[in-house]
């Protein structure tokens, strides 16, 4: 007999679930602030995967830096823990700064580890070239800068990148020890419509 109790209660649960599915659409008036939208009305056709390759220039030196310290690291931190830099870094299609500009990486990064040099990257790739002009890809992730390849998630986007998701692979192309300027190759794999 005791064994039948859970069986009975799970049957009751199933009935309740069924009833709630049946009754809510029948009796409940849909809310004014939300409604289900037809995918086609948003132009959501087939999802595609794009691979972008470009170079990210972190210019910290000279007369026109694009990466500026806005919060000082805590004292005596070997990993510069606490440092935050705001960036408006050029993105170019080739490794030289003089290569074609395709957009800017706008956002900030901060030193977020007390053990190794690891950054929290928070940035939008704001494209300014061709059909992607005005569209953005948002990256938020962990960047352990001394690793050869760092993977970070693409968490969204705007314009042609609405509903975007994916990842980036960042590889340091050049680092100038004296000036602190860095050029990083970004390979972006993004699913979008
Ligand atoms: C950090 O170092 C600077 C310069 O030596 C000093 O003026 C400041 O008080 C220190 N800050 C803290 C929180 O220890
Ligand atoms: C990108 O869009 C902006 C704003 O609409 C426009 O001013 C600019 O000329 C465009 N750039 C290119 C390369 O099409």
Tab-separated table of C-alpha atoms and ligand atoms in Angstrom:
chain	number	residue	atom	x	y	z
A	1	UNK	CA	0.000	0.000	0.000
A	2	UNK	CA	2.749	2.396	0.978
A	3	UNK	CA	4.293	1.961	-2.458
A	4	UNK	CA	1.148	3.185	-4.151
A	5	UNK	CA	1.264	6.589	-2.532
A	6	UNK	CA	4.115	8.016	-4.642
A	7	UNK	CA	2.583	6.470	-7.743
A	8	UNK	CA	-0.738	8.058	-6.986
A	9	UNK	CA	0.822	11.419	-6.205
A	10	UNK	CA	2.881	11.375	-9.395
A	11	UNK	CA	-0.273	10.549	-11.338
A	12	UNK	CA	-1.995	13.473	-9.675
A	13	UNK	CA	0.957	15.708	-10.583
A	14	UNK	CA	0.691	14.615	-14.195
A	15	UNK	CA	-3.001	15.390	-14.216
A	16	UNK	CA	-2.351	18.802	-12.681
A	17	UNK	CA	0.271	19.589	-15.287
A	18	UNK	CA	-2.122	18.551	-18.054
A	19	UNK	CA	-4.928	20.639	-16.607
A	20	UNK	CA	-2.675	23.681	-16.282
A	21	UNK	CA	-1.632	23.352	-19.922
A	22	UNK	CA	-5.238	23.087	-20.980
A	23	UNK	CA	-6.716	25.781	-18.800
A	24	UNK	CA	-4.159	28.577	-18.941
A	25	UNK	CA	-4.460	29.269	-22.655
A	26	UNK	CA	-8.219	28.848	-22.491
A	27	UNK	CA	-8.944	31.115	-19.555
A	28	UNK	CA	-5.838	33.292	-19.216
A	29	UNK	CA	-5.815	36.509	-21.192
A	30	UNK	CA	-2.379	37.099	-22.716
A	31	UNK	CA	-0.529	39.968	-21.080
A	32	UNK	CA	-0.334	43.339	-22.734
A	33	UNK	CA	3.426	43.609	-22.371
A	34	UNK	CA	4.437	40.283	-23.914
A	35	UNK	CA	3.402	38.262	-26.886
A	36	UNK	CA	4.836	35.469	-28.967
A	37	UNK	CA	6.323	36.703	-32.217
A	38	UNK	CA	6.526	34.900	-35.512
A	39	UNK	CA	10.204	34.214	-36.349
A	40	UNK	CA	9.731	35.259	-39.965
A	41	UNK	CA	8.481	38.696	-38.940
A	42	UNK	CA	11.940	39.283	-37.403
A	43	UNK	CA	13.713	38.047	-40.516
A	44	UNK	CA	15.122	35.043	-38.685
A	45	UNK	CA	15.939	32.704	-41.530
A	46	UNK	CA	18.615	30.097	-41.379
A	47	UNK	CA	21.293	30.618	-38.741
A	48	UNK	CA	24.798	30.877	-40.204
A	49	UNK	CA	28.309	30.720	-38.807
A	50	UNK	CA	30.808	33.429	-39.744
A	51	UNK	CA	34.521	33.493	-39.105
A	52	UNK	CA	36.092	36.928	-38.771
A	53	UNK	CA	39.816	37.460	-38.501
A	54	UNK	CA	41.234	40.828	-37.540
A	55	UNK	CA	43.845	42.511	-35.381
A	56	UNK	CA	43.226	44.389	-32.144
A	57	UNK	CA	45.635	47.179	-31.290
A	58	UNK	CA	46.105	48.071	-27.632
A	59	UNK	CA	47.940	51.372	-27.840
A	60	UNK	CA	48.966	52.419	-24.337
A	61	UNK	CA	51.901	54.688	-25.224
A	62	UNK	CA	52.578	57.782	-27.277
A	63	UNK	CA	50.562	60.910	-27.785
A	64	UNK	CA	47.355	59.208	-28.837
A	65	UNK	CA	46.803	56.118	-26.706
A	66	UNK	CA	43.596	54.163	-27.332
A	67	UNK	CA	43.853	52.222	-24.072
A	68	UNK	CA	43.922	54.255	-20.866
A	69	UNK	CA	44.290	53.337	-17.262
A	70	UNK	CA	41.207	54.444	-15.338
A	71	UNK	CA	41.734	52.497	-12.110
A	72	UNK	CA	45.128	51.937	-10.537
A	73	UNK	CA	46.203	48.419	-9.573
A	74	UNK	CA	46.511	47.786	-5.864
A	75	UNK	CA	49.991	48.370	-4.476
A	76	UNK	CA	52.627	45.663	-4.798
A	77	UNK	CA	50.457	43.331	-6.834
A	78	UNK	CA	52.641	41.224	-9.143
A	79	UNK	CA	49.585	40.581	-11.321
A	80	UNK	CA	48.441	44.240	-11.341
A	81	UNK	CA	45.274	43.121	-9.610
A	82	UNK	CA	42.645	45.839	-9.725
A	83	UNK	CA	43.978	47.675	-12.785
A	84	UNK	CA	41.253	48.744	-15.199
A	85	UNK	CA	41.825	50.174	-18.670
A	86	UNK	CA	39.189	51.729	-20.872
A	87	UNK	CA	39.723	50.970	-24.545
A	88	UNK	CA	38.738	52.346	-27.929
A	89	UNK	CA	41.140	50.072	-29.783
A	90	UNK	CA	41.380	49.994	-33.580
A	91	UNK	CA	40.496	46.729	-35.329
A	92	UNK	CA	42.295	46.264	-38.650
A	93	UNK	CA	42.151	43.589	-41.313
A	94	UNK	CA	45.932	43.154	-41.276
A	95	UNK	CA	48.544	43.121	-38.493
A	96	UNK	CA	49.809	46.663	-39.123
A	97	UNK	CA	48.093	49.633	-37.577
A	98	UNK	CA	48.134	51.145	-41.077
A	99	UNK	CA	46.063	48.213	-42.419
A	100	UNK	CA	42.432	48.829	-43.285
A	101	UNK	CA	40.356	49.890	-40.261
A	102	UNK	CA	37.247	47.728	-39.929
A	103	UNK	CA	36.012	48.887	-36.543
A	104	UNK	CA	36.851	49.546	-32.914
A	105	UNK	CA	36.931	47.418	-29.807
A	106	UNK	CA	35.209	49.558	-27.188
A	107	UNK	CA	34.947	48.651	-23.535
A	108	UNK	CA	37.282	47.924	-20.699
A	109	UNK	CA	39.464	45.212	-19.281
A	110	UNK	CA	40.634	44.665	-15.764
A	111	UNK	CA	43.206	42.552	-14.024
A	112	UNK	CA	41.090	40.044	-12.161
A	113	UNK	CA	43.508	37.471	-10.757
A	114	UNK	CA	45.885	37.609	-7.796
A	115	UNK	CA	47.780	34.478	-8.919
A	116	UNK	CA	48.478	34.986	-12.629
A	117	UNK	CA	48.043	37.791	-15.135
A	118	UNK	CA	44.479	37.224	-16.182
A	119	UNK	CA	42.083	39.841	-17.439
A	120	UNK	CA	38.338	40.195	-17.426
A	121	UNK	CA	37.560	41.480	-20.935
A	122	UNK	CA	34.315	43.373	-21.493
A	123	UNK	CA	34.080	44.857	-24.959
A	124	UNK	CA	32.004	45.482	-28.042
A	125	UNK	CA	33.452	45.058	-31.495
A	126	UNK	CA	31.828	48.006	-33.238
A	127	UNK	CA	32.204	47.437	-36.964
A	128	UNK	CA	32.400	50.352	-39.382
A	129	UNK	CA	33.048	48.600	-42.648
A	130	UNK	CA	30.805	47.341	-45.437
A	131	UNK	CA	27.570	45.553	-44.625
A	132	UNK	CA	28.630	45.193	-40.965
A	133	UNK	CA	28.891	48.960	-40.472
A	134	UNK	CA	26.917	49.784	-37.324
A	135	UNK	CA	26.641	46.186	-36.119
A	136	UNK	CA	28.305	45.019	-32.920
A	137	UNK	CA	29.563	41.804	-31.328
A	138	UNK	CA	29.818	41.639	-27.547
A	139	UNK	CA	32.635	39.682	-25.886
A	140	UNK	CA	32.901	38.985	-22.188
A	141	UNK	CA	35.477	36.553	-20.945
A	142	UNK	CA	38.683	35.597	-19.237
A	143	UNK	CA	41.962	36.449	-20.929
A	144	UNK	CA	45.032	34.810	-19.456
A	145	UNK	CA	47.370	36.962	-21.508
A	146	UNK	CA	50.533	34.823	-21.364
A	147	UNK	CA	48.769	31.789	-22.803
A	148	UNK	CA	49.284	31.326	-26.520
A	149	UNK	CA	45.583	31.095	-27.372
A	150	UNK	CA	42.832	32.527	-25.167
A	151	UNK	CA	39.209	31.654	-25.722
A	152	UNK	CA	36.431	34.024	-24.724
A	153	UNK	CA	32.682	33.824	-25.274
A	154	UNK	CA	30.691	35.981	-27.663
A	155	UNK	CA	27.638	36.684	-25.564
A	156	UNK	CA	25.537	38.644	-28.028
A	157	UNK	CA	25.391	41.331	-30.628
A	158	UNK	CA	23.339	43.938	-32.430
A	159	UNK	CA	22.340	44.738	-35.989
A	160	UNK	CA	23.397	41.816	-38.200
A	161	UNK	CA	24.517	40.053	-35.015
A	162	UNK	CA	21.193	39.967	-33.200
A	163	UNK	CA	20.936	36.689	-31.291
A	164	UNK	CA	24.659	36.116	-31.830
A	165	UNK	CA	26.599	33.581	-29.848
A	166	UNK	CA	30.014	32.067	-30.317
A	167	UNK	CA	33.574	32.445	-29.204
A	168	UNK	CA	36.791	34.256	-30.005
A	169	UNK	CA	40.342	32.943	-30.055
A	170	UNK	CA	42.894	35.627	-29.186
A	171	UNK	CA	46.597	35.183	-29.969
A	172	UNK	CA	49.217	37.833	-29.239
A	173	UNK	CA	50.816	38.848	-32.529
A	174	UNK	CA	53.241	41.424	-31.161
A	175	UNK	CA	54.025	42.835	-27.737
A	176	UNK	CA	56.376	45.758	-27.317
A	177	UNK	CA	57.966	45.297	-23.884
A	178	UNK	CA	59.268	48.864	-23.856
A	179	UNK	CA	56.091	50.736	-24.776
A	180	UNK	CA	53.533	48.171	-23.584
A	181	UNK	CA	51.687	48.333	-26.917
A	182	UNK	CA	50.214	45.035	-28.060
A	183	UNK	CA	48.757	43.668	-31.274
A	184	UNK	CA	46.470	40.684	-30.819
A	185	UNK	CA	45.005	38.506	-33.556
A	186	UNK	CA	41.324	37.765	-33.025
A	187	UNK	CA	39.558	34.898	-34.732
A	188	UNK	CA	35.845	35.236	-34.104
A	189	UNK	CA	33.438	32.364	-34.719
A	190	UNK	CA	29.908	33.609	-34.423
A	191	UNK	CA	26.498	32.122	-35.096
A	192	UNK	CA	23.963	34.667	-36.265
A	193	UNK	CA	21.140	35.150	-38.750
B	1	LIG	C1	50.123	52.833	-2.600
B	1	LIG	O1	51.392	53.423	-2.854
B	1	LIG	C2	51.354	54.823	-2.963
B	1	LIG	C3	52.741	55.288	-3.418
B	1	LIG	O2	53.771	54.621	-2.734
B	1	LIG	C4	50.930	55.417	-1.624
B	1	LIG	O3	50.878	56.812	-1.720
B	1	LIG	C5	49.554	54.868	-1.272
B	1	LIG	O4	49.174	55.311	0.005
B	1	LIG	C6	49.547	53.368	-1.301
B	1	LIG	N1	48.180	52.903	-1.159
B	1	LIG	C7	47.817	51.950	-0.331
B	1	LIG	C8	46.361	51.597	-0.294
B	1	LIG	O5	48.607	51.341	0.381
B	2	LIG	C1	29.174	53.697	-41.633
B	2	LIG	O1	27.991	54.254	-41.139
B	2	LIG	C2	28.137	55.610	-40.741
B	2	LIG	C3	26.860	56.048	-40.050
B	2	LIG	O2	25.739	55.631	-40.768
B	2	LIG	C4	28.495	56.457	-41.945
B	2	LIG	O3	28.679	57.807	-41.554
B	2	LIG	C5	29.778	55.932	-42.545
B	2	LIG	O4	30.099	56.623	-43.728
B	2	LIG	C6	29.675	54.453	-42.860
B	2	LIG	N1	30.976	53.941	-43.237
B	2	LIG	C7	31.150	53.159	-44.308
B	2	LIG	C8	32.554	52.732	-44.580
B	2	LIG	O5	30.237	52.777	-45.022
